[in-house]
Amino acid sequence: MKVVVTGGAGYVGSHALAELKSAGHEPVVFDDLSEGHAEATGESGLVRVDLADEARVFKALCESRAEAVMHFAASASVGESVEEPQKYYFNNVVNTLRLLRAMRSAGIERFVFSSSCTVYGIPQRTPITEDFPLAPMSPYGRTKAAVEGILEDYASAYGLRYASLRYFNAAGAMPDGSLGEDHEPETHLIPLVIRAALGLRERISIYGTDYPTPDGTCIRDYIHVLDIARAHVLALEALADRQSMTYNLGIGQGHSVKEVIEEARRVTGRDIPVEEGPRRPGDPPALVSSPQKIKAELGWEARLASLRQIIETAWRWHSTHPQGFASKG
Ligand code: UDP
């Protein structure tokens, strides 16, 4: 199937291209390269387009002859969203609406959406199931929840078929070391820990050691980016005969910040200096998914499920590409 992949030059999007191709699909990337990297798209066709330009998006959708859209393009930093909510509402909500309108005009009815576990805010307990109330605490989380609502309305009024995939902590890289994470600025734990192991930063700060968790540091559910990518392909294929679906995408197992650093020490064999700092505002103590729904309904199962595999693949990428991709944004 021909599939348009917005944000295909970005971290999760570029790994999805590889999974789409190995499942026999033909992805076409729409990306403005404001944050992505052209070489991450490999041999896939790349249309350099800003999603704000609806007329061009409509034309490119028609030319692509795609039957579905996977929508990764978004601004994705919780901290920045607090400083610049306008950017987030325009990029993530307004541009998604423009994309959906262009898709309607082009007669494309299948949509796979990158949502986020941030829609749950601080959950009352873990593991988190999809029926937990949505209570996002940041503009970023609110943009994801808003789009989920829009998709529901489009499905009932216009027959859109959609899958919303609520990612927990995406991490890891292509096992052959050819693709990986390259954000500027980088804010995520695993790449920062690896940068400290490589000596590219002095140390890693642990944001809070007084959480109500066994070792006092925050617990997250780290999921390999290729397992996320494969879930997108399964969801896309399931949309052939399903109306809509919303799934958590996590492993169902949590790891603390200290556990991540320890595992990174074992994998890299390097010293990783740490400092214990204050909490980062807005961080929930523990976010762990229940992946039962997607397992039961789509047969999805994580293949690179251990923290070790996640860190090993990330290490391979970062140690062979210490400066990331050659092209920047
Ligand atoms: N974290 C940390 N030091 C850092 C970056 C992150 O202690 O330099 C912690 C953060 O507080 C959170 C976990 O690592 O508990 C994962 O953070 P990340 O930003 O990777 O993902 P998030 O869970 O915020 O989406």
Coordinates of C-alpha atoms and ligand atoms in Angstrom, one line a residue, residues 78 116-118 168-170 186-193 201 203-208 211 217-220 222 255-257 260-261 278-280 283-285 287, ligand 1:
V78 CA 7.1 19.0 26.9
S116 CA 1.5 10.0 23.8
C117 CA 1.1 8.7 27.3
T118 CA 1.3 12.4 28.4
F168 CA 5.4 5.6 26.4
N169 CA 9.2 6.3 26.3
A170 CA 10.5 5.7 22.8
E186 CA 18.5 16.6 23.3
T187 CA 16.4 16.2 26.4
H188 CA 15.7 12.5 26.7
L189 CA 17.4 10.3 29.3
I190 CA 18.9 7.5 27.3
P191 CA 20.7 9.6 24.6
L192 CA 21.9 11.9 27.4
V193 CA 23.3 9.1 29.4
R201 CA 28.9 15.8 28.3
R203 CA 27.7 14.1 33.7
I204 CA 24.1 13.2 33.8
S205 CA 21.8 15.0 36.2
I206 CA 19.2 12.8 38.0
Y207 CA 16.0 14.8 38.2
G208 CA 14.8 14.0 41.7
Y211 CA 10.0 10.2 44.5
T217 CA 14.0 8.1 41.0
C218 CA 11.2 8.2 38.4
I219 CA 10.0 5.1 36.7
R220 CA 9.3 5.0 33.0
Y222 CA 11.0 2.4 27.8
H255 CA 12.7 1.1 34.9
S256 CA 14.0 3.8 37.2
V257 CA 16.4 6.5 36.2
V260 CA 18.8 3.0 33.2
I261 CA 22.2 4.6 34.2
P278 CA 16.0 18.6 42.0
R279 CA 12.9 17.2 40.4
R280 CA 11.9 18.4 36.9
D283 CA 7.4 14.7 35.9
P284 CA 5.0 12.0 37.2
P285 CA 6.7 9.5 39.6
L287 CA 4.4 5.8 34.0
Ligands
UDP1 N1 15.7 12.4 33.4 C1 16.7 12.7 34.2 N2 17.8 13.4 33.7 C2 17.9 13.9 32.5 C3 16.8 13.6 31.6 C4 15.7 12.9 32.1 O1 16.8 12.3 35.4 O2 18.8 14.5 32.1 C5 14.5 11.7 33.9 C6 13.2 12.4 33.8 O3 13.0 13.1 35.0 C7 12.2 11.2 33.6 C8 13.0 10.1 32.9 O4 14.4 10.5 33.1 O5 11.9 10.7 34.9 C9 12.7 10.1 31.4 O6 12.8 11.4 30.9 P1 12.7 11.7 29.3 O7 12.9 13.2 29.2 O8 13.7 10.8 28.6 O9 11.3 11.3 28.9 P2 9.8 11.7 29.5 O10 9.4 10.6 30.5 O11 10.0 13.0 30.2 O12 9.0 11.7 28.3

